[in-house]
Coordinates of C-alpha atoms and ligand atoms in Angstrom, one line a residue:
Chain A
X1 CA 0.0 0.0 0.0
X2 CA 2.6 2.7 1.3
X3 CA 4.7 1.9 -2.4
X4 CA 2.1 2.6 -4.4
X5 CA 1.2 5.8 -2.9
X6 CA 5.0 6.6 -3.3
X7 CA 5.0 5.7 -6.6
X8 CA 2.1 8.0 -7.4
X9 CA 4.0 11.1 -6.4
X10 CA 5.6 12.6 -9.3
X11 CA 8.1 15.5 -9.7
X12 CA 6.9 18.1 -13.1
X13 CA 9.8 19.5 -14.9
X14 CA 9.6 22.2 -17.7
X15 CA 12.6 22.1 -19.4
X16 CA 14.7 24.7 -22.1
X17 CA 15.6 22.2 -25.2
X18 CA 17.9 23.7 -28.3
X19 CA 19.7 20.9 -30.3
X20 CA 22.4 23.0 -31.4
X21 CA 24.3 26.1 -30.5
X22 CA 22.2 27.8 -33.4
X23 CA 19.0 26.4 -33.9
X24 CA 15.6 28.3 -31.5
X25 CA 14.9 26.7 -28.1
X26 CA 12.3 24.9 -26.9
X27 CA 10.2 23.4 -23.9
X28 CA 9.4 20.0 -22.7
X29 CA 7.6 18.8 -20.3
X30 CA 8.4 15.8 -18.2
X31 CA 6.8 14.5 -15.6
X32 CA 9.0 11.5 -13.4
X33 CA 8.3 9.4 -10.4
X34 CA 9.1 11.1 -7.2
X35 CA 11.6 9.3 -4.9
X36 CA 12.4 10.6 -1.5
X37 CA 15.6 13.5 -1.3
X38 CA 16.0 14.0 -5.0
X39 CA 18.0 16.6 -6.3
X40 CA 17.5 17.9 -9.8
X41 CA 20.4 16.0 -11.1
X42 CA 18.9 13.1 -10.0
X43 CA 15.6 14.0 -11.7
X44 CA 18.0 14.5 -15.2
X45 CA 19.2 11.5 -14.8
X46 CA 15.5 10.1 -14.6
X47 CA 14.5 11.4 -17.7
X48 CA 18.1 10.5 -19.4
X49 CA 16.8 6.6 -18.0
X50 CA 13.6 7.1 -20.0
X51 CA 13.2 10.0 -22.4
X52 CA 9.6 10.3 -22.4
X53 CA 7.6 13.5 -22.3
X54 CA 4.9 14.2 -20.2
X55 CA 2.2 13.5 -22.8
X56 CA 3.3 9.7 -23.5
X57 CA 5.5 10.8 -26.5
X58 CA 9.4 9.9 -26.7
X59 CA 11.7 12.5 -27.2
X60 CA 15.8 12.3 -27.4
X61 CA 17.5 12.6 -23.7
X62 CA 18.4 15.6 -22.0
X63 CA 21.6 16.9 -22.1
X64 CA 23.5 18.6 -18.7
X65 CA 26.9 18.9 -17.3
X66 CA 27.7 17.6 -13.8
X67 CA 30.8 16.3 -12.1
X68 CA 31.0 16.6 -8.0
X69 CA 27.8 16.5 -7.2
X70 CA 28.8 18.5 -4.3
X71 CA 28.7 21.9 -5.6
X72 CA 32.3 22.4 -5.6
X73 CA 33.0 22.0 -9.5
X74 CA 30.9 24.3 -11.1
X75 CA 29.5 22.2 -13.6
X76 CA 25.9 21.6 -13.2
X77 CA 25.4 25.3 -13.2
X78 CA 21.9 26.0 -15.0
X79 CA 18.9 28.6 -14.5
X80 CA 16.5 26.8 -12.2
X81 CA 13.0 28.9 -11.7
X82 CA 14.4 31.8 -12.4
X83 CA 17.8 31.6 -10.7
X84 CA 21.1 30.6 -11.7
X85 CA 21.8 28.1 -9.5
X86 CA 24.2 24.7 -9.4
X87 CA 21.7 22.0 -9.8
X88 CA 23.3 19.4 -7.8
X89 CA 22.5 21.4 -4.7
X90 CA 18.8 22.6 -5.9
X91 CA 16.5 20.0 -3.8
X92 CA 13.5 18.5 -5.6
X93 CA 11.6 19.0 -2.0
X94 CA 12.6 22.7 -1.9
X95 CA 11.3 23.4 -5.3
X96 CA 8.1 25.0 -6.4
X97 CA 6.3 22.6 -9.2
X98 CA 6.9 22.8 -12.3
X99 CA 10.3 23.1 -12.3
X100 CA 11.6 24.9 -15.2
X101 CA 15.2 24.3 -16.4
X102 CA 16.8 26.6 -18.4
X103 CA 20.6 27.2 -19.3
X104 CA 22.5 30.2 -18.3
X105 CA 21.5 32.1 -21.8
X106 CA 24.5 34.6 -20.9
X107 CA 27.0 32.3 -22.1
X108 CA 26.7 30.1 -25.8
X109 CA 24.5 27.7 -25.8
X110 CA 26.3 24.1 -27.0
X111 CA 23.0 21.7 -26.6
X112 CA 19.8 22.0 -24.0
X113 CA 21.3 23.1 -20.3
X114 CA 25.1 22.4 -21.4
X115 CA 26.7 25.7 -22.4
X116 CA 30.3 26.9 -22.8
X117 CA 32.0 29.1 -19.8
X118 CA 34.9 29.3 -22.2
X119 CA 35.0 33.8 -21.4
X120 CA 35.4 32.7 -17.6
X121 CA 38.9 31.1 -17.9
X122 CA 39.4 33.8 -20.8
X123 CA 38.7 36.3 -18.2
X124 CA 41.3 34.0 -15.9
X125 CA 43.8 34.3 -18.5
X126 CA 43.3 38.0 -19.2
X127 CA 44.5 38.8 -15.1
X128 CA 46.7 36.5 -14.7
X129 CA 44.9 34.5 -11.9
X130 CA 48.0 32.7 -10.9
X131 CA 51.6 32.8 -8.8
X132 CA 54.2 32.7 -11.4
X133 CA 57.1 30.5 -9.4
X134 CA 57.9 28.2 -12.7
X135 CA 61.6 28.1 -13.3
X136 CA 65.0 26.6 -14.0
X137 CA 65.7 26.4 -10.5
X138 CA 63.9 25.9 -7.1
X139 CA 63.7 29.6 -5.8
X140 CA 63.2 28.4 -2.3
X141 CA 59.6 29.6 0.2
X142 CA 57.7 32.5 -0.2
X143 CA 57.4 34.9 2.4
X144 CA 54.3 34.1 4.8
X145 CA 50.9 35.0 4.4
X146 CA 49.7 36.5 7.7
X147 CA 46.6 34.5 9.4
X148 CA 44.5 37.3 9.4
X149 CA 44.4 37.7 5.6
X150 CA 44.6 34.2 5.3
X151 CA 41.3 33.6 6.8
X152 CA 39.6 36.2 4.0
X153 CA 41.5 35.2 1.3
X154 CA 40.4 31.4 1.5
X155 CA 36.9 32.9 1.3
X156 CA 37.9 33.8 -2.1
X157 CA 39.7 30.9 -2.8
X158 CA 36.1 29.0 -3.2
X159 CA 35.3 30.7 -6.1
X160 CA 34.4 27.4 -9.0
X161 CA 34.2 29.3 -11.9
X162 CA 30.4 28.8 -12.4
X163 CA 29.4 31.4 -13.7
X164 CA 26.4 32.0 -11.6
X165 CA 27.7 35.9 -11.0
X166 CA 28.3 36.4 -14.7
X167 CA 24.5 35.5 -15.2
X168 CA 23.1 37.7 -13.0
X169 CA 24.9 40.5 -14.0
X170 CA 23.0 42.9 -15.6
X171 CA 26.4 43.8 -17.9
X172 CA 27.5 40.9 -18.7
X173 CA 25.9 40.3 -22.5
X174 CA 26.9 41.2 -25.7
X175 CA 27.0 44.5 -26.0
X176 CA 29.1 44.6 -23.4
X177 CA 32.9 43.4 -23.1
X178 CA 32.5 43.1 -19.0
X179 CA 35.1 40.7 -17.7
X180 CA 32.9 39.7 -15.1
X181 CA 33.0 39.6 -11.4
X182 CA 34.3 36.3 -10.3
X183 CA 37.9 37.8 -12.5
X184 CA 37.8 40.8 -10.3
X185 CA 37.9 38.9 -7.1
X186 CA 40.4 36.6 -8.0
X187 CA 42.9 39.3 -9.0
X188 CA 42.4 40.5 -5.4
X189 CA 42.9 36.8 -3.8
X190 CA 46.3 36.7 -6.5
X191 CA 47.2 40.0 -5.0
X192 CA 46.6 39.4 -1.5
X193 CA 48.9 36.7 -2.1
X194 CA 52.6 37.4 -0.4
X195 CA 54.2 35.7 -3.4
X196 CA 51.8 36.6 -6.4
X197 CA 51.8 40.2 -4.7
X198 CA 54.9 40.6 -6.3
X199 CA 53.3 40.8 -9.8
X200 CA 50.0 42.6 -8.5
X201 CA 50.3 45.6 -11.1
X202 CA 50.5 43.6 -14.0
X203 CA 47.0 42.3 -13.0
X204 CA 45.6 45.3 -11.9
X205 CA 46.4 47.2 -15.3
X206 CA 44.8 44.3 -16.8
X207 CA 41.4 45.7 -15.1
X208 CA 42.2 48.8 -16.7
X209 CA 41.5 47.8 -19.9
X210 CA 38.4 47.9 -22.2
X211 CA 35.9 45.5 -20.6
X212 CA 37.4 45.2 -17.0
X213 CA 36.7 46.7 -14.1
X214 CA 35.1 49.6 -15.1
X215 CA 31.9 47.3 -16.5
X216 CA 31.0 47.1 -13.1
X217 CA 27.7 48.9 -12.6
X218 CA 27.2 48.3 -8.9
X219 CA 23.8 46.5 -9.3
X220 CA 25.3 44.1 -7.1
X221 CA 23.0 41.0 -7.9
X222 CA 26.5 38.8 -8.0
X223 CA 27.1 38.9 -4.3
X224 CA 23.5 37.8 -3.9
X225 CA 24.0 34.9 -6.1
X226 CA 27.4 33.5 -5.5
X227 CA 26.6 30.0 -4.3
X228 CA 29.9 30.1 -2.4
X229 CA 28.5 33.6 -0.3
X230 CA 32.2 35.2 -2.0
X231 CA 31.9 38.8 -0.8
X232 CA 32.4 39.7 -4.7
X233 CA 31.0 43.3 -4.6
X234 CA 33.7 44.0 -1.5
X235 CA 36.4 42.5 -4.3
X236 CA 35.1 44.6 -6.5
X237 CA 35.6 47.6 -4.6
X238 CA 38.7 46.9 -3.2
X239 CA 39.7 46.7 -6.5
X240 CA 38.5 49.8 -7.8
X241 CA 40.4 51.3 -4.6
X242 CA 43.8 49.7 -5.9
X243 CA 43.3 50.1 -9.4
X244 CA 42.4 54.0 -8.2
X245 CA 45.9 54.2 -7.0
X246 CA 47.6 52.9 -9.4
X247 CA 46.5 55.1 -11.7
X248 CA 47.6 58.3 -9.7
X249 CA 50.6 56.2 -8.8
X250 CA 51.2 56.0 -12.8
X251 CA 50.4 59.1 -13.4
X252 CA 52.5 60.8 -10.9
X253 CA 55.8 58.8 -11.3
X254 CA 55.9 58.3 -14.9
Chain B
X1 CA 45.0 53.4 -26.4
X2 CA 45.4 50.7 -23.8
X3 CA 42.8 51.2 -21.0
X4 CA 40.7 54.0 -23.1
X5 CA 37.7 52.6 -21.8
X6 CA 38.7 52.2 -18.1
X7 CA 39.7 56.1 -18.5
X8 CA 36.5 57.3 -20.0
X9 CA 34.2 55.6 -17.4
X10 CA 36.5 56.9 -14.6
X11 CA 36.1 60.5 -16.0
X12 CA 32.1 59.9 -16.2
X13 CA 32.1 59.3 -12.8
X14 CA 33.9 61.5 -11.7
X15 CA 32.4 64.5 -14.0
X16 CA 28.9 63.7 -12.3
X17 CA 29.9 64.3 -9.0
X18 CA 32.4 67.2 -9.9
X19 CA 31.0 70.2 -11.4
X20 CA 27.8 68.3 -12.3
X21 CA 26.8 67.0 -8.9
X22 CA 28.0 70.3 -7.3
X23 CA 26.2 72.9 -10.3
X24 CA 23.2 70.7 -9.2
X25 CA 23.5 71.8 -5.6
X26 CA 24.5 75.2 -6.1
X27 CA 21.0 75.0 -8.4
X28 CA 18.8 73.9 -5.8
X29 CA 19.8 76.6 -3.5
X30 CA 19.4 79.5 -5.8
X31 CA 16.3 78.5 -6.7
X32 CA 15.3 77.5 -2.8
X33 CA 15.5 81.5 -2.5
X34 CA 12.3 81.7 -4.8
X35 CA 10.9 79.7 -1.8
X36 CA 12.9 81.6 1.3
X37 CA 12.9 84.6 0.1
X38 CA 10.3 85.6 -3.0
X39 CA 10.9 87.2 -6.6
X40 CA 14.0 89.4 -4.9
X41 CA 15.9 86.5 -3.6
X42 CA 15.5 84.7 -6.6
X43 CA 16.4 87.5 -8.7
X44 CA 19.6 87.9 -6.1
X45 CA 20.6 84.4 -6.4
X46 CA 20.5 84.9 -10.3
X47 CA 22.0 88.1 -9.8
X48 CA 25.5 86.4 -7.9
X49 CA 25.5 83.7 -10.2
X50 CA 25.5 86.3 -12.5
X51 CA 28.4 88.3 -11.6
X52 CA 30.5 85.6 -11.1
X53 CA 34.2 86.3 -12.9
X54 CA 35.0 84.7 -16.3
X55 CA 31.7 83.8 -16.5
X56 CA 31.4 82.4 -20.1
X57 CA 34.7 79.8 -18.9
X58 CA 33.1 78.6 -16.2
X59 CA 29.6 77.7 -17.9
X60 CA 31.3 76.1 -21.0
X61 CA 34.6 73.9 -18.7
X62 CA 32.2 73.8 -15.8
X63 CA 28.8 72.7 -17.2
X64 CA 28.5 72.6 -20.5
X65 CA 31.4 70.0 -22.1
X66 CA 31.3 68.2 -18.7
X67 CA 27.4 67.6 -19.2
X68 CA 27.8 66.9 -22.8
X69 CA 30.3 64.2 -21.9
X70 CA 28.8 62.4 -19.5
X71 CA 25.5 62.9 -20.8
X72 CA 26.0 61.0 -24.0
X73 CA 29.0 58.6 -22.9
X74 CA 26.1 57.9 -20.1
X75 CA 23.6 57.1 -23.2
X76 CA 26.3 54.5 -24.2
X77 CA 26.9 53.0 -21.0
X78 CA 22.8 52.7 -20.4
X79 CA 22.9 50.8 -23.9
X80 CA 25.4 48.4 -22.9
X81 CA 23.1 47.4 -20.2
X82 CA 20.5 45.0 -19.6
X83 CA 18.0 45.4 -16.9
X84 CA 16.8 41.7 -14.8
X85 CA 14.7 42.7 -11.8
X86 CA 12.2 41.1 -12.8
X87 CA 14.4 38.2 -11.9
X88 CA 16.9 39.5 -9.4
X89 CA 14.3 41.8 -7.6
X90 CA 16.9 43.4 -5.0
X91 CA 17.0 47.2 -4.3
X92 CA 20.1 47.8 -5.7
X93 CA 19.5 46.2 -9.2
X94 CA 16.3 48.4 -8.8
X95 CA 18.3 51.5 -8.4
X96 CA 20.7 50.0 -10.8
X97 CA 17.8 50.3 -13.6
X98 CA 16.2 53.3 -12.3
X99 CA 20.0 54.8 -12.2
X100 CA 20.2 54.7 -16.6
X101 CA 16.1 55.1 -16.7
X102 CA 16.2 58.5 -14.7
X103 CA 19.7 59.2 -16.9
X104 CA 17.9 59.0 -20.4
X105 CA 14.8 61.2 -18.3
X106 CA 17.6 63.7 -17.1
X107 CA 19.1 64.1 -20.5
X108 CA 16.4 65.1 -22.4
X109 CA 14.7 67.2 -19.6
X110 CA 17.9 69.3 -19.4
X111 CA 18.2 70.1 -22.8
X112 CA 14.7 71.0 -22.6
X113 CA 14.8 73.5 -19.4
X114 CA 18.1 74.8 -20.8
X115 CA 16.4 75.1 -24.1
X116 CA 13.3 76.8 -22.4
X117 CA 15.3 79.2 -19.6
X118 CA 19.2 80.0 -20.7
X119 CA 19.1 79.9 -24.7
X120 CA 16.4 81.8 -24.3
X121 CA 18.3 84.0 -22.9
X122 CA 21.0 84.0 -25.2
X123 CA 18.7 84.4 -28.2
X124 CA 17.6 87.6 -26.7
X125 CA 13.9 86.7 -25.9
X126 CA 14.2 87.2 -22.0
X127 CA 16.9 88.9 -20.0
X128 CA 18.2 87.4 -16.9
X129 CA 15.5 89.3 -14.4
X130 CA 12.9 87.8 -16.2
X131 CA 13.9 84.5 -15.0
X132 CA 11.3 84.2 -12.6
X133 CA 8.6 85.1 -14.7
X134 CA 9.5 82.6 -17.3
X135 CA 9.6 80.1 -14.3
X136 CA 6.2 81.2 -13.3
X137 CA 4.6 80.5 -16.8
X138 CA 5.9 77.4 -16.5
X139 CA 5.2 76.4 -13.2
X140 CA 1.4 77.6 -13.1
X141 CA 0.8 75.0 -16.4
X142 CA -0.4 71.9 -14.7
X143 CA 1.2 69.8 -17.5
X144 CA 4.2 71.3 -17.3
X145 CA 4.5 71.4 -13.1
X146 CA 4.1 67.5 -13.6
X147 CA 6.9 67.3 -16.3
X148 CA 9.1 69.5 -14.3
X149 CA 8.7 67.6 -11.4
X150 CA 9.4 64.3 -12.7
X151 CA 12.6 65.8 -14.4
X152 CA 13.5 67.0 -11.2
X153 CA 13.4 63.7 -9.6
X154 CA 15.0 61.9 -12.1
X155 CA 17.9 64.5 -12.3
X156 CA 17.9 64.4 -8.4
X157 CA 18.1 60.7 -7.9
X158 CA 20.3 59.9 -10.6
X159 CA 22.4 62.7 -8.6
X160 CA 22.0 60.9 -5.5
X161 CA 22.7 57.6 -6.7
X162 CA 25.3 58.2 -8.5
X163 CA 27.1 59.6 -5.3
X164 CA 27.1 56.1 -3.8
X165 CA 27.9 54.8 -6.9
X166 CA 30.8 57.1 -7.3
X167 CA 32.4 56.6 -3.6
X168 CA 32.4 52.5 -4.5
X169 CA 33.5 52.7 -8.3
X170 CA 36.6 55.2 -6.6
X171 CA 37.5 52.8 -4.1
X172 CA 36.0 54.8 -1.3
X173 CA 33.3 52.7 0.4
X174 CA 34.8 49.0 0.0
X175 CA 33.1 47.0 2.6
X176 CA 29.3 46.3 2.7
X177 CA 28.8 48.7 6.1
X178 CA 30.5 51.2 4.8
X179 CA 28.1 51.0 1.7
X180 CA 24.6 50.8 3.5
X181 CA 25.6 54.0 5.1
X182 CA 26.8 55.8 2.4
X183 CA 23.3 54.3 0.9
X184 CA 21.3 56.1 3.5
X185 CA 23.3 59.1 3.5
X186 CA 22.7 58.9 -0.3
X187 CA 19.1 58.6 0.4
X188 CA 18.6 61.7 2.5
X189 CA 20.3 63.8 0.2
X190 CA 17.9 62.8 -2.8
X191 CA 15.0 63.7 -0.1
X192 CA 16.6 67.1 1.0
X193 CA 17.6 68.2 -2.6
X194 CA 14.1 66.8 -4.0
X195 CA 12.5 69.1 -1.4
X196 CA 14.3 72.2 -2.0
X197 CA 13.4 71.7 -5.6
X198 CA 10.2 70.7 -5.4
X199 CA 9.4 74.0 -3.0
X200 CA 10.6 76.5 -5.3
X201 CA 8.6 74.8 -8.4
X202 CA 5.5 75.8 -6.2
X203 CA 7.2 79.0 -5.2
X204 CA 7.2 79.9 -8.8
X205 CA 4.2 78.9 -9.1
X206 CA 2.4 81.4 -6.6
X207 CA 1.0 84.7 -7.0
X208 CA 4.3 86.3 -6.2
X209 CA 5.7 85.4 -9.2
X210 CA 2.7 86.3 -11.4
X211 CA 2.9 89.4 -10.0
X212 CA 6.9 89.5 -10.2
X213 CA 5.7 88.7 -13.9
X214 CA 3.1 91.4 -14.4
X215 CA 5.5 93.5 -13.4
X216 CA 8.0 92.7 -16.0
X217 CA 6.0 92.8 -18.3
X218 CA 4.7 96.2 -17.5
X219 CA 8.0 96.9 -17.2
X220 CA 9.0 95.8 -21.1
X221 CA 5.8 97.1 -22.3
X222 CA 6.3 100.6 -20.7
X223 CA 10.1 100.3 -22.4
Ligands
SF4_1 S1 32.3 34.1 -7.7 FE1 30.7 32.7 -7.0 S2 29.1 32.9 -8.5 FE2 30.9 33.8 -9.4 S3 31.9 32.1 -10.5 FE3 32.8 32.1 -8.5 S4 31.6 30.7 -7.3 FE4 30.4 31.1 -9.1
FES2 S1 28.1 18.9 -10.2 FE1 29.7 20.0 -9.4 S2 28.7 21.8 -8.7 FE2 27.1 20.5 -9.3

């Protein structure tokens, strides 16, 4: 008795099709059995099990990206209701019904919810978000990072390129070159660095080029939706305050 | 031109804050005297404005290119935007949108009012002591009391905002404390500024005025 009124339960998903990075999207419905603590993953994988729609009809499998399954890669990162969100975390049970699955439309499209965060490592790229100690010859520690900026820095350290702060951005599309906010912080973790201090201006008057830092147009909706709470409008200020002085600095020494 | 676009944003902001934010200011006060003080104050505020040294310099470096610059650089930074409250309904996205809305309102209602006050001016058609009466025909139309007060708010908040915006994008409030004050402190000063603008639209409005502008035009019809 109790199974079948289990098995009667189902979870509704609306979900954002396109079958290639050019053709229109559109939505399918699916409606799966309900099992106890799913997660929206789990639900994909359901439908991936058995392709068929809502109305009876069969329909190719859904495509997603996942790895962790801990919301520490990045990966599953999709617009759930509304909200860019990592979908390995979003619970079935905390979920208004339908739910509608749609892919972070801010970055290219490759197939249904999997898109291409290819800009975000760009953006990487562009500042530098590394410590440059590669070289012929060991060059022995680094100076110490003081506890106290340790315990801030680490904050920022979480950051898994999802993207989630690129999609809520109001500047981030494309007519706009905006680097991003999750670039901005890192150049501030890289510079907080003792070590990658030592080549902070090179990353900082990478900001100070077309599309960096100055895209920021305080609407601050990334700190609100950094799944890893990454203080990214503080970054961003702090930011504007270094790249502010070294400006001046510039100005007045050169 | 490495960084041209870092540059240009930098001097946007900084442009509306100084001369812009401060003309603003100086603008509510003058006109506040229509409120304090009647047609004489008024004319007296004009008046110091008026005899200000190099006056020409100041109103084309001071208000002129710097409006020009950051009104239409402003037009290309609105464009590059999208707006997503509906999805990411937080205040400051709000004021985010309502910061390039009450831009594109401001721009055109200044080259209106400047069109409608000082060019007329310059084109002969009023003299500076007739100011107040020009105000006052424009004040006592309904239509245009509404117009001007939305402009006015727009102007004013976009003023406002733009303050806190300007203390983060310089580096100046960094943490999120220091920000919701600053957010407040913005926030009284779009109320206090609003006010004093607001009072001397009905100022002009009033009987004073009417008379102020009978008398004028006594006065040009006598000459
Ligand atoms: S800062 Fe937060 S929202 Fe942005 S990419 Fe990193 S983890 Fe994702
Ligand atoms: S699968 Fe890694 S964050 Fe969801």
């Amino acid at each position: 008795m109790a199974e079948t009124t289990v098995a009667s339960k189902t979870v509704k998903f609306i979900v954002s099709r396109q079958d290639t990075p050019e053709s229109k999207p559109y939505t399918e419905e699916f409606e799966i059995p309900y099992r106890p603590n799913m997660n929206v993953i789990s639900g994909l994988m359901e439908i991936q099990r058995n392709p068929v729609k809502a109305d009876g009809s069969k329909t190719s499998p859904v495509c997603w990206e996942s790895n962790c399954l801990e919301e520490v890669c990045g990966a599953c990162s999709m617009v759930i209701n509304g909200k860019p969100r990592q979908a390995c975390s979003a619970l079935v049970d905390q979920l208004e019904q339908p739910i509608r699955l749609e892919p972070m439309r801010t970055f290219p499209v490759v197939r249904d919810l999997v898109i291409n965060r290819e800009r975000m490592f760009n953006a990487l790229k562009k500042v530098k978000a590394w410590i440059p100690i590669d070289g012929t010859y060991d060059l022995g520690p680094g100076p110490r990072m003081a506890e106290t900026k340790r315990q801030w820095a680490y904050e920022l350290s979480k950051c898994m390129t999802c993207g989630v702060c690129l999609e809520s951005c109001p500047n981030v599309n494309d007519r706009n070159s905006f680097i991003g906010p999750a670039a901005i912080s890192q150049v501030r973790l890289f510079n907080a660095h003792p070590t990658g201090e030592m080549n902070k201006e090179e990353r900082l008057e990478a900001l100070m080029t077309d599309g960096g830092i100055e895209g920021c147009g305080n609407s601050q909706n990334c700190v609100r939706s950094c799944p890893k709470g990454i203080p990214l409008t503080t970054s961003i200020a702090a930011m504007n305050r270094d790249t502010t002085k070294h400006l001046f600095k510039k100005w007045l020494t050169n | 031109m490495k960084g041209n676009s870092y540059f240009s944003r930098k001097l946007h902001s900084l442009l509306g804050i100084i001369p812009l934010g401060g003309f603003i200011l100086v603008h509510a006060l003058t006109n506040y005297q229509a409120f304090e003080r009647g047609p004489e104050g008024f004319a007296n505020g004009v008046h110091t404005i008026n005899s200000l040294p190099v006056l020409p310099v100041l109103e084309i470096f001071g208000i002129y290119l710097p409006l020009l610059f950051h009104g239409i650089y402003g037009l290309y930074v609105a464009y590059q935007s999208n707006s997503n409250t509906g999805r990411f309904k937080y205040g400051r996205n709000w004021a985010f949108t309502a910061q390039r809305i009450t831009g594109v309102i401001t721009f055109v209602f200044v080259f209106w009012h400047v069109y409608q006050t000082r060019i007329q001016v310059y084109l002969g058609n009023i003299t500076h002591e007739e100011l107040g009466s020009t105000m006052h025909t424009i004040a006592s139309s309904p239509v245009m009391f509404v117009l001007y007060v939305i402009g006015v708010l727009s102007a004013v908040f976009h003023f406002s905002n733009g303050l806190w915006a300007f203390l983060v994008s310089w580096g100046i409030t960094v943490g999120p404390r220091a920000q919701r004050i600053s957010s407040y402190i913005c926030m009284g000063v779009f109320v206090l500024v609003s006010a004093l603008f607001i009072l001397s639209l009905v100022a002009f409005s009033g009987d004073e005025f009417k008379e102020a502008a009978n008398a004028a035009l006594t006065w040009t019809n006598i000459g």
